[in-house]
Short mmCIF file of C-alpha atoms in Angstrom, two decimals:
data_model
loop_
_atom_site.label_atom_id
_atom_site.label_comp_id
_atom_site.label_asym_id
_atom_site.label_seq_id
_atom_site.Cartn_x
_atom_site.Cartn_y
_atom_site.Cartn_z
CA MET A 26 -3.88 -33.35 15.95
CA PRO A 27 -3.48 -36.39 18.20
CA ARG A 28 -6.69 -37.60 19.83
CA GLY A 29 -6.66 -36.96 23.57
CA ILE A 30 -4.69 -33.72 23.38
CA GLY A 31 -7.50 -32.12 25.37
CA LYS A 32 -6.35 -34.03 28.48
CA LEU A 33 -3.16 -31.95 28.66
CA THR A 34 -4.93 -29.41 30.83
CA SER A 35 -1.69 -27.78 32.04
CA LEU A 36 -0.50 -27.14 28.47
CA GLU A 37 0.60 -23.50 28.04
CA GLU A 38 1.92 -23.42 24.49
CA LEU A 39 0.14 -24.74 21.39
CA SER A 40 0.89 -22.55 18.40
CA MET A 41 -1.34 -24.43 15.91
CA PHE A 42 -4.37 -26.71 15.97
CA VAL A 43 -5.32 -28.44 12.69
CA VAL A 44 -8.92 -29.66 12.35
CA ASP A 45 -9.24 -33.21 11.00
CA ARG A 46 -11.44 -33.79 7.95
CA ASP A 47 -14.43 -35.99 8.88
CA GLY A 48 -12.30 -37.72 11.51
CA SER A 49 -10.63 -39.59 8.66
CA HIS A 50 -7.24 -39.46 10.36
CA ASP A 51 -8.63 -40.39 13.78
CA GLY A 52 -7.50 -36.98 14.98
CA ALA A 53 -8.62 -34.77 17.82
CA ASP A 54 -11.98 -33.04 17.55
CA LEU A 55 -12.03 -29.25 17.90
CA SER A 56 -13.97 -29.70 21.15
CA GLU A 57 -10.79 -31.01 22.79
CA LEU A 58 -9.55 -27.42 22.81
CA SER A 59 -12.23 -26.47 25.35
CA GLY A 60 -10.28 -27.95 28.26
CA LEU A 61 -6.96 -26.31 27.42
CA ASN A 62 -7.63 -23.07 29.31
CA ASN A 63 -4.01 -22.54 30.35
CA LEU A 64 -2.93 -21.82 26.78
CA ARG A 65 -1.11 -18.52 26.46
CA GLY A 66 0.69 -16.60 23.74
CA GLN A 67 -0.69 -17.31 20.26
CA LEU A 68 -2.98 -19.96 18.82
CA ARG A 69 -3.76 -20.63 15.15
CA ILE A 70 -6.65 -22.93 14.25
CA LYS A 71 -6.60 -24.23 10.64
CA ASN A 72 -9.16 -26.01 8.41
CA LEU A 73 -12.23 -24.78 10.29
CA ARG A 74 -14.25 -25.49 7.14
CA PHE A 75 -14.29 -29.16 8.19
CA VAL A 76 -16.27 -28.45 11.39
CA LYS A 77 -19.96 -29.44 11.05
CA ASN A 78 -22.92 -29.17 13.44
CA ALA A 79 -20.99 -27.07 15.93
CA LYS A 80 -24.06 -26.31 18.05
CA GLU A 81 -24.69 -29.99 18.70
CA LYS A 82 -21.05 -30.93 19.24
CA PHE A 83 -19.78 -28.20 21.53
CA LYS A 84 -21.42 -28.39 24.94
CA THR A 85 -18.82 -26.07 26.51
CA PRO A 86 -17.22 -22.93 25.05
CA ILE A 87 -14.10 -23.65 22.98
CA LEU A 88 -12.16 -20.42 23.48
CA LYS A 89 -14.05 -18.25 25.95
CA GLY A 90 -12.18 -19.59 28.99
CA LYS A 91 -8.68 -18.96 27.62
CA GLN A 92 -7.91 -15.80 29.58
CA HIS A 93 -4.13 -16.00 28.98
CA LEU A 94 -4.36 -16.19 25.19
CA ARG A 95 -3.04 -13.05 23.51
CA SER A 96 -3.25 -13.81 19.76
CA LEU A 97 -5.85 -15.91 17.94
CA THR A 98 -6.00 -16.79 14.22
CA LEU A 99 -9.05 -18.61 12.83
CA GLU A 100 -8.53 -20.05 9.32
CA TRP A 101 -11.13 -21.74 7.15
CA ASN A 102 -8.64 -22.57 4.36
CA GLY A 103 -10.43 -23.03 1.09
CA ASP A 104 -13.87 -23.66 -0.38
CA ASN A 105 -16.40 -22.59 2.21
CA ASP A 106 -19.77 -23.18 0.56
CA ASP A 107 -20.71 -25.77 3.17
CA ASP A 108 -19.40 -23.93 6.19
CA ASP A 109 -21.29 -24.14 9.45
CA ASN A 110 -23.02 -20.77 9.50
CA LYS A 111 -22.96 -20.47 13.29
CA LEU A 112 -19.45 -21.76 13.96
CA LEU A 113 -17.81 -18.37 14.33
CA GLU A 114 -20.39 -17.42 16.94
CA ASP A 115 -19.28 -20.43 19.02
CA LEU A 116 -15.62 -19.41 18.82
CA GLN A 117 -15.98 -16.32 20.99
CA PRO A 118 -12.61 -15.61 22.65
CA HIS A 119 -11.93 -14.31 26.14
CA PRO A 120 -12.03 -10.47 26.44
CA ASN A 121 -8.30 -10.42 27.35
CA LEU A 122 -7.38 -11.17 23.71
CA LYS A 123 -5.05 -8.60 22.11
CA GLU A 124 -4.93 -9.80 18.47
CA LEU A 125 -7.60 -11.46 16.35
CA CYS A 126 -7.33 -12.70 12.76
CA ILE A 127 -10.32 -14.22 10.92
CA ASP A 128 -9.38 -15.68 7.55
CA GLY A 129 -11.87 -16.91 4.95
CA TRP A 130 -15.00 -17.46 7.04
CA GLY A 131 -17.85 -18.08 4.61
CA GLY A 132 -20.73 -18.39 7.00
CA ASP A 133 -23.69 -16.23 7.91
CA ALA A 134 -24.12 -12.78 6.38
CA LYS A 135 -24.25 -11.44 9.93
CA PHE A 136 -21.02 -11.13 11.88
CA PRO A 137 -21.19 -12.25 15.54
CA SER A 138 -21.71 -9.35 17.89
CA TRP A 139 -18.99 -10.53 20.29
CA LEU A 140 -16.33 -8.66 18.28
CA SER A 141 -17.32 -5.37 19.89
CA LEU A 142 -17.07 -6.97 23.36
CA LEU A 143 -13.34 -7.69 23.05
CA THR A 144 -12.36 -4.39 24.63
CA ASN A 145 -8.64 -5.23 24.91
CA LEU A 146 -8.11 -5.86 21.21
CA VAL A 147 -5.14 -4.00 19.74
CA HIS A 148 -5.06 -5.66 16.27
CA ILE A 149 -7.94 -6.94 14.12
CA TYR A 150 -7.34 -8.64 10.76
CA ILE A 151 -10.30 -9.90 8.70
CA TRP A 152 -9.57 -11.56 5.36
CA GLY A 153 -12.17 -12.89 2.93
CA PRO A 154 -13.75 -14.23 1.00
CA ASN A 155 -16.80 -14.16 3.25
CA LYS A 156 -20.49 -13.29 3.13
CA PHE A 157 -21.11 -10.77 5.88
CA LYS A 158 -22.41 -7.35 4.87
CA TYR A 159 -21.27 -5.29 7.85
CA LEU A 160 -19.18 -5.49 11.01
CA PRO A 161 -20.35 -4.94 14.55
CA SER A 162 -19.21 -1.47 15.52
CA VAL A 163 -15.60 -1.46 16.70
CA ALA A 164 -15.33 2.33 16.82
CA GLN A 165 -15.46 2.40 20.61
CA LEU A 166 -12.81 -0.26 21.26
CA PRO A 167 -10.44 1.72 23.48
CA CYS A 168 -7.17 -0.11 22.67
CA LEU A 169 -7.63 -0.86 18.95
CA GLN A 170 -4.60 0.39 17.00
CA ASP A 171 -4.63 -1.68 13.82
CA LEU A 172 -7.65 -2.63 11.68
CA THR A 173 -7.16 -4.55 8.41
CA ILE A 174 -10.03 -5.77 6.21
CA ARG A 175 -9.25 -7.41 2.86
CA ASP A 176 -11.13 -9.33 0.16
CA CYS A 177 -14.52 -9.00 1.86
CA TYR A 178 -16.48 -8.79 -1.38
CA GLU A 179 -19.95 -8.74 0.21
CA LEU A 180 -19.15 -6.07 2.78
CA GLU A 181 -21.41 -3.05 2.18
CA TYR A 182 -20.63 -0.84 5.15
CA MET A 183 -18.44 -0.78 8.24
CA ASP A 184 -20.93 0.34 10.82
CA ASP A 185 -24.63 -0.45 11.21
CA ASN A 186 -25.18 2.94 12.85
CA SER A 187 -25.78 6.20 11.04
CA PRO A 188 -23.09 8.87 11.05
CA LYS A 189 -23.49 11.31 13.89
CA GLY A 190 -23.05 14.95 13.02
CA SER A 191 -21.81 17.65 15.36
CA GLN A 192 -25.05 17.37 17.36
CA GLY A 193 -24.74 13.80 18.53
CA GLU A 194 -21.36 12.30 17.88
CA PRO A 195 -20.23 9.42 20.08
CA GLU A 196 -18.03 9.99 23.09
CA SER A 197 -15.14 8.16 21.48
CA PHE A 198 -14.45 7.32 17.87
CA PHE A 199 -11.54 4.93 17.29
CA PRO A 200 -9.67 6.66 20.13
CA SER A 201 -6.44 4.68 19.60
CA LEU A 202 -6.56 3.58 15.93
CA LYS A 203 -3.23 4.20 14.16
CA CYS A 204 -3.45 2.00 11.04
CA LEU A 205 -6.48 1.33 8.82
CA ASP A 206 -6.17 -0.93 5.76
CA LEU A 207 -9.23 -1.54 3.53
CA GLU A 208 -8.55 -3.57 0.38
CA ASN A 209 -10.72 -5.26 -2.26
CA CYS A 210 -14.08 -4.56 -0.65
CA ARG A 211 -15.78 -3.75 -3.93
CA ASN A 212 -19.33 -3.35 -2.55
CA MET A 213 -18.43 -0.97 0.25
CA LYS A 214 -19.64 2.45 -0.87
CA SER A 215 -20.29 3.99 2.53
CA TRP A 216 -18.84 3.63 5.99
CA TRP A 217 -22.33 3.75 7.51
CA ARG A 218 -25.52 1.89 6.72
CA THR A 219 -27.36 5.11 6.01
CA THR A 220 -26.06 8.52 5.07
CA LYS A 221 -27.71 11.78 4.21
CA PRO A 222 -28.12 11.84 0.42
CA ILE A 223 -26.25 14.34 -1.71
CA ASP A 224 -28.70 16.79 -3.27
CA ASN A 225 -26.54 18.08 -6.10
CA ASP A 226 -22.99 18.39 -7.30
CA SER A 227 -22.52 21.86 -5.86
CA ASN A 228 -22.36 20.62 -2.29
CA GLU A 229 -20.95 17.14 -2.69
CA ASP A 230 -17.56 18.19 -1.33
CA ASP A 231 -18.98 19.83 1.77
CA PRO A 232 -18.03 17.57 4.70
CA THR A 233 -21.21 18.41 6.58
CA VAL A 234 -23.33 16.92 3.79
CA MET A 235 -22.20 13.42 4.64
CA GLY A 236 -22.52 14.01 8.36
CA THR A 237 -18.78 13.72 8.77
CA SER A 238 -17.82 17.23 9.76
CA THR A 239 -16.45 16.16 13.11
CA MET A 240 -16.13 12.41 12.57
CA ALA A 241 -12.38 12.29 12.29
CA PHE A 242 -9.88 9.65 13.34
CA PRO A 243 -7.99 11.28 16.25
CA CYS A 244 -4.83 9.11 16.12
CA LEU A 245 -4.77 7.66 12.60
CA SER A 246 -1.27 7.63 11.14
CA THR A 247 -1.52 5.18 8.22
CA LEU A 248 -4.49 4.80 5.85
CA TRP A 249 -4.67 2.43 2.86
CA ILE A 250 -7.81 2.24 0.71
CA LYS A 251 -7.52 -0.06 -2.31
CA ASN A 252 -10.32 -1.19 -4.65
CA CYS A 253 -13.04 0.14 -2.35
CA PRO A 254 -15.53 2.62 -3.88
CA LEU A 255 -16.01 4.43 -0.56
CA THR A 256 -17.72 7.76 -1.19
CA SER A 257 -18.52 8.58 2.44
CA MET A 258 -16.35 7.80 5.44
CA PRO A 259 -14.89 9.49 8.52
CA LEU A 260 -12.33 12.12 7.63
CA TYR A 261 -8.61 11.74 8.26
CA PRO A 262 -6.89 15.15 8.55
CA LEU A 263 -4.31 13.91 11.05
CA VAL A 264 -2.83 11.05 8.99
CA ASP A 265 0.87 11.78 9.22
CA ASP A 266 2.75 8.71 8.00
CA ASP A 267 1.37 6.93 4.93
CA LEU A 268 -1.73 7.57 2.79
CA ARG A 269 -2.46 5.20 -0.13
CA LEU A 270 -5.53 5.62 -2.32
CA VAL A 271 -5.85 3.05 -5.13
CA ASN A 272 -8.94 2.66 -7.35
CA SER A 273 -10.99 4.63 -4.88
CA SER A 274 -13.29 7.64 -4.86
CA SER A 275 -11.67 11.02 -4.46
CA ARG A 276 -14.59 12.42 -2.45
CA PRO A 277 -13.38 11.56 1.10
CA PHE A 278 -9.94 12.88 0.15
CA LYS A 279 -11.49 16.13 -1.11
CA GLN A 280 -13.58 16.47 2.03
CA THR A 281 -10.56 15.89 4.24
CA ILE A 282 -8.45 18.47 2.40
CA LYS A 283 -11.24 21.04 2.59
CA MET A 284 -12.00 20.31 6.21
CA LYS A 285 -11.80 23.33 8.48
CA MET A 286 -9.42 22.51 11.27
CA ASN A 287 -10.99 23.83 14.44
CA ALA A 288 -11.12 23.21 18.14
CA LYS A 289 -13.66 20.40 17.67
CA THR A 290 -11.17 18.37 15.68
CA PRO A 291 -9.26 16.23 18.18
CA SER A 292 -5.69 17.36 18.93
CA CYS A 293 -5.55 19.87 16.07
CA SER A 294 -4.12 23.34 16.28
CA THR A 295 -6.12 26.04 14.52
CA SER A 296 -3.24 26.95 12.25
CA SER A 297 -2.41 23.51 10.78
CA LEU A 298 -3.85 22.36 7.47
CA PRO A 299 -5.34 18.89 6.99
CA LEU A 300 -2.67 16.32 6.08
CA SER A 301 0.07 18.93 6.59
CA LYS A 302 2.19 16.38 8.47
CA LEU A 303 1.81 13.54 5.96
CA LYS A 304 5.13 11.94 4.97
CA SER A 305 4.14 9.51 2.18
CA PHE A 306 1.32 9.76 -0.39
CA TYR A 307 0.53 7.13 -3.04
CA VAL A 308 -2.36 7.77 -5.43
CA LYS A 309 -3.29 5.35 -8.22
CA ASN A 310 -6.14 5.15 -10.75
CA MET A 311 -8.23 7.88 -9.17
CA GLU A 312 -10.31 8.53 -12.27
CA ASP A 313 -11.69 12.02 -11.56
CA LEU A 314 -8.35 13.40 -10.37
CA ASP A 315 -6.99 15.99 -12.81
CA THR A 316 -3.92 18.23 -12.73
CA PRO A 317 -5.52 21.37 -11.19
CA MET A 318 -7.16 19.26 -8.48
CA LEU A 319 -3.93 17.42 -7.69
CA ASP A 320 -2.03 20.71 -7.66
CA GLU A 321 -4.49 22.22 -5.20
CA TYR A 322 -4.34 19.27 -2.84
CA LEU A 323 -0.56 18.96 -2.84
CA GLN A 324 -0.30 22.50 -1.48
CA HIS A 325 -1.36 21.07 1.89
CA LEU A 326 1.23 18.29 1.98
CA THR A 327 4.19 20.42 3.02
CA SER A 328 5.87 17.64 5.05
CA LEU A 329 5.77 15.09 2.23
CA LYS A 330 8.91 12.95 1.77
CA THR A 331 7.60 10.39 -0.74
CA LEU A 332 5.07 10.90 -3.55
CA THR A 333 3.80 8.36 -6.10
CA ILE A 334 1.37 9.35 -8.87
CA ASP A 335 0.27 6.27 -10.81
CA GLY A 336 -2.27 5.72 -13.59
CA CYS A 337 -4.15 9.02 -13.26
CA LYS A 338 -5.24 9.52 -16.87
CA LYS A 339 -6.40 13.13 -16.50
CA VAL A 340 -3.11 14.25 -14.97
CA ASP A 341 -0.29 15.68 -17.10
CA LEU A 342 1.60 17.56 -14.33
CA VAL A 343 1.77 20.71 -16.50
CA GLY A 344 1.73 24.02 -14.65
CA MET A 345 1.78 22.53 -11.16
CA GLN A 346 3.29 24.45 -8.25
CA TRP A 347 5.91 22.25 -6.63
CA GLU A 348 7.39 24.80 -4.21
CA PRO A 349 5.41 23.55 -1.15
CA LEU A 350 6.96 20.09 -1.65
CA LYS A 351 10.51 21.28 -1.07
CA ASN A 352 11.02 18.48 1.49
CA LEU A 353 10.26 15.73 -1.04
CA SER A 354 13.04 13.14 -1.25
CA ARG A 355 11.40 10.47 -3.45
CA LEU A 356 9.13 10.96 -6.50
CA GLU A 357 7.60 8.19 -8.62
CA ILE A 358 5.68 9.00 -11.81
CA VAL A 359 4.00 5.91 -13.26
CA PHE A 360 1.69 5.44 -16.26
CA ILE A 361 0.90 9.09 -16.95
CA PRO A 362 0.20 8.90 -20.72
CA GLN A 363 -0.18 12.69 -21.12
CA LEU A 364 3.26 13.46 -19.70
CA VAL A 365 5.44 14.80 -22.56
CA SER A 366 8.28 16.41 -20.63
CA LEU A 367 9.15 16.84 -16.98
CA PRO A 368 7.40 19.89 -15.49
CA ILE A 369 9.67 22.88 -14.90
CA GLY A 370 8.38 23.20 -11.33
CA LEU A 371 10.36 20.10 -10.31
CA GLN A 372 13.41 22.32 -10.05
CA HIS A 373 12.07 23.43 -6.65
CA LEU A 374 12.56 19.90 -5.27
CA VAL A 375 15.99 20.69 -3.89
CA GLU A 376 15.95 17.65 -1.55
CA LEU A 377 14.94 15.10 -4.20
CA LYS A 378 17.17 12.02 -3.90
CA THR A 379 15.22 9.40 -5.89
CA LEU A 380 13.29 9.83 -9.14
CA GLU A 381 11.52 6.93 -10.89
CA ILE A 382 9.61 7.34 -14.15
CA ARG A 383 7.84 4.26 -15.55
CA ASP A 384 5.34 3.51 -18.31
CA CYS A 385 5.03 7.08 -19.60
CA SER A 386 4.47 6.36 -23.28
CA GLY A 387 4.29 10.04 -24.32
CA LEU A 388 7.47 11.21 -22.58
CA ARG A 389 9.91 12.55 -25.16
CA SER A 390 12.37 14.57 -23.14
CA LEU A 391 13.72 15.06 -19.65
CA PHE A 392 14.32 18.71 -20.48
CA PRO A 393 14.15 21.44 -19.36
CA VAL A 394 14.18 20.56 -15.69
CA PHE A 395 16.38 17.54 -15.18
CA GLN A 396 19.67 19.38 -15.05
CA HIS A 397 18.39 21.30 -11.98
CA LEU A 398 17.91 18.16 -9.86
CA THR A 399 21.46 18.26 -8.60
CA SER A 400 20.77 16.39 -5.32
CA LEU A 401 19.56 13.30 -7.18
CA GLU A 402 21.22 10.05 -6.09
CA GLU A 403 19.01 7.43 -7.77
CA PHE A 404 17.37 7.67 -11.19
CA LEU A 405 15.30 4.94 -12.84
CA ILE A 406 13.47 5.30 -16.12
CA SER A 407 11.64 2.43 -17.80
CA ASP A 408 9.10 1.66 -20.54
CA CYS A 409 9.20 5.11 -22.17
CA LYS A 410 9.09 4.21 -25.84
CA GLU A 411 9.32 7.79 -27.19
CA LEU A 412 12.16 8.98 -24.98
CA GLU A 413 15.41 9.75 -26.80
CA LEU A 414 18.28 9.48 -24.37
CA SER A 415 20.91 9.70 -27.06
CA ALA A 416 19.86 13.01 -28.54
CA PRO A 417 22.70 15.41 -29.43
CA LYS A 418 23.69 18.14 -26.93
CA PHE A 419 22.04 16.09 -24.23
CA GLN A 420 24.19 17.28 -21.34
CA ILE A 421 21.65 16.86 -18.56
CA PHE A 422 24.02 14.91 -16.34
CA GLN A 423 26.82 17.45 -16.42
CA ASP A 424 26.15 18.58 -12.83
CA HIS A 425 24.98 15.25 -11.49
CA THR A 426 28.05 14.30 -9.51
CA SER A 427 25.77 13.10 -6.67
CA LEU A 428 24.13 10.37 -8.78
CA ARG A 429 24.91 6.91 -7.34
CA SER A 430 22.47 4.67 -9.24
CA LEU A 431 21.25 4.82 -12.85
CA CYS A 432 18.75 2.31 -14.30
CA LEU A 433 17.65 2.39 -17.93
CA ASP A 434 14.97 -0.16 -18.82
CA ASN A 435 13.06 -0.79 -22.05
CA ILE A 436 13.89 2.41 -23.92
CA PRO A 437 13.82 1.52 -27.64
CA LYS A 438 15.28 4.88 -28.76
CA CYS A 439 18.40 4.46 -26.67
CA TRP A 440 20.86 3.96 -29.53
CA GLN A 441 23.98 4.61 -27.49
CA LEU A 442 25.12 5.88 -24.13
CA PRO A 443 26.36 9.36 -24.98
CA GLU A 444 29.24 11.42 -23.65
CA TRP A 445 27.41 12.72 -20.60
CA ILE A 446 27.97 9.45 -18.82
CA GLN A 447 31.56 10.52 -18.12
CA HIS A 448 30.28 13.19 -15.72
CA LEU A 449 28.75 10.60 -13.38
CA THR A 450 32.00 10.25 -11.49
CA ASN A 451 30.33 8.99 -8.29
CA LEU A 452 28.11 6.43 -10.03
CA GLN A 453 28.21 3.09 -8.18
CA LYS A 454 25.44 1.12 -9.90
CA LEU A 455 24.49 1.03 -13.59
CA ARG A 456 21.66 -1.18 -14.86
CA LEU A 457 20.90 -1.56 -18.57
CA TRP A 458 17.79 -3.65 -19.24
CA ASN A 459 15.83 -4.31 -22.43
CA LEU A 460 17.69 -1.88 -24.67
CA PRO A 461 17.39 -3.71 -28.03
CA ASN A 462 19.08 -0.93 -30.06
CA LEU A 463 22.09 -0.28 -27.84
CA THR A 464 25.02 -1.48 -29.95
CA SER A 465 28.09 -0.68 -27.85
CA LEU A 466 29.38 0.99 -24.70
CA PRO A 467 31.20 4.34 -24.96
CA GLU A 468 34.87 4.85 -24.14
CA GLU A 469 33.69 7.19 -21.36
CA MET A 470 32.80 4.13 -19.29
CA ARG A 471 36.44 4.11 -18.21
CA CYS A 472 35.87 7.44 -16.42
CA LEU A 473 33.44 5.78 -13.99
CA THR A 474 36.11 4.82 -11.49
CA ASN A 475 33.62 4.41 -8.61
CA LEU A 476 31.30 2.05 -10.49
CA GLN A 477 30.86 -1.10 -8.41
CA SER A 478 28.07 -2.91 -10.26
CA LEU A 479 27.10 -3.20 -13.95
CA THR A 480 24.06 -5.29 -14.90
CA ILE A 481 23.22 -5.91 -18.55
CA PHE A 482 20.00 -7.82 -19.25
CA ARG A 483 18.47 -8.49 -22.67
CA VAL A 484 20.76 -6.19 -24.60
CA PRO A 485 21.65 -8.68 -27.38
CA GLN A 486 24.43 -6.75 -29.09
CA LEU A 487 26.34 -6.23 -25.87
CA GLU A 488 26.47 -9.88 -24.87
CA GLU A 489 29.37 -10.67 -27.17
CA ARG A 490 31.07 -7.29 -26.85
CA CYS A 491 31.27 -7.51 -23.03
CA ARG A 492 32.66 -11.04 -22.77
CA LYS A 493 35.52 -11.18 -20.30
CA ASP A 494 38.97 -10.52 -21.80
CA ILE A 495 37.92 -11.08 -25.42
CA GLY A 496 34.91 -8.77 -26.00
CA ALA A 497 35.36 -5.52 -27.96
CA ASP A 498 34.02 -3.49 -25.01
CA TRP A 499 35.71 -5.45 -22.23
CA HIS A 500 38.56 -2.97 -21.75
CA LYS A 501 35.99 -0.25 -21.06
CA ILE A 502 34.44 -2.12 -18.14
CA ALA A 503 37.26 -4.34 -16.85
CA HIS A 504 37.72 -2.12 -13.78
CA ILE A 505 34.19 -2.79 -12.48
CA PRO A 506 34.22 -5.32 -9.59
CA ARG A 507 30.79 -6.85 -10.32
CA ILE A 508 29.54 -7.42 -13.85
CA GLU A 509 26.37 -9.43 -14.56
CA LEU A 510 25.25 -10.34 -18.08
CA TYR A 511 21.90 -12.03 -18.72
CA GLN A 512 20.08 -12.98 -21.90
#
């Protein structure tokens, strides 16, 4: 930044300030920001790792006087082993701030306490790597709607206080929080510094054991927990938009599902079940989740529109009751090695529009249920090495006039596209990827009069046969407006 920029005391807009390394470019020192108290809107400060001896340099507060600033991003950008431990403490913003992002601060293991004083904050984003072990409590911030914490590998807990049970819970607990995103905080096992220990397995699922019986987020709509081994945290029965649990403990989920919805739970009616209004659920690599457990939990999710089950090795989907999920419109089944055939209960998904099946190495057949999914509009199946699509009498698509998109990817036993393809009269998109044994296209391709797009990728024997005007299969596909062939 140009030296002397601090003299522009009437300046109202400065979207970025870049700290000079060792003054080697004769640039402005960070202290020049202290006089620019008319700045408004957003400010992003980069390369804070180059600031040394902040206590000695900064005689006046850098940011505290900027009452018009609404959004502040503090970036350390890179190796932070030599960071000034106390710098973040000296960058306390004015309480009027609405949005704060702290990216890559590698200083002291203790986070400055001023975070909990910014009572107007609506959005907080904290990205690592960093060294702090816990955050100052932000549970009472009245306006906070969005809290994102990622890649904070040293973070052990969210709150230095102990959980309060029904006897002494705080007056407000995240009263406005709508979105919570916790990712890659691998040391965070508990929300609180101390929790009541679990005596034995028989009561580990009882919400009262962890002191969380009434510690529930009153407004939370979206919750993402990824690569965080959280075993105790506030419960979330009112999450109604998007719940994603990836490489995480199932215990808080169990406790939430089994939570008794009563008058003490904020804004809950006595008749509603926990998570009964949830629209989207994504669960991945939850190791102790098995089929009976998943089946039991899904009975609550009667409003679900989108469901993804990914990498749950103990799940085979056999015998599950799918009737409560009659509103489901999108289902993704990914890396379920024990899945041999689609469960018969899927026939109850009368609203299902999109079905994706990927990386299911044991899947041999789409029978007996597939022909019942007559509302299906999009179907993708990939990396299923045992699946035989070209089996005789395979008429599953006979009633699938609603299907608009069909994607077949990496299916070694797909020898040919059989007769049933002629029944897909409303098909608009066909994608054939990585089908090494597909030797030709069937004559029935000419029946697909609504097909707008055909993509063929890494299907070696079709490359020559589908060449424009001269290929042996060209007359079968010449009517398709968009044809893409890739090696």
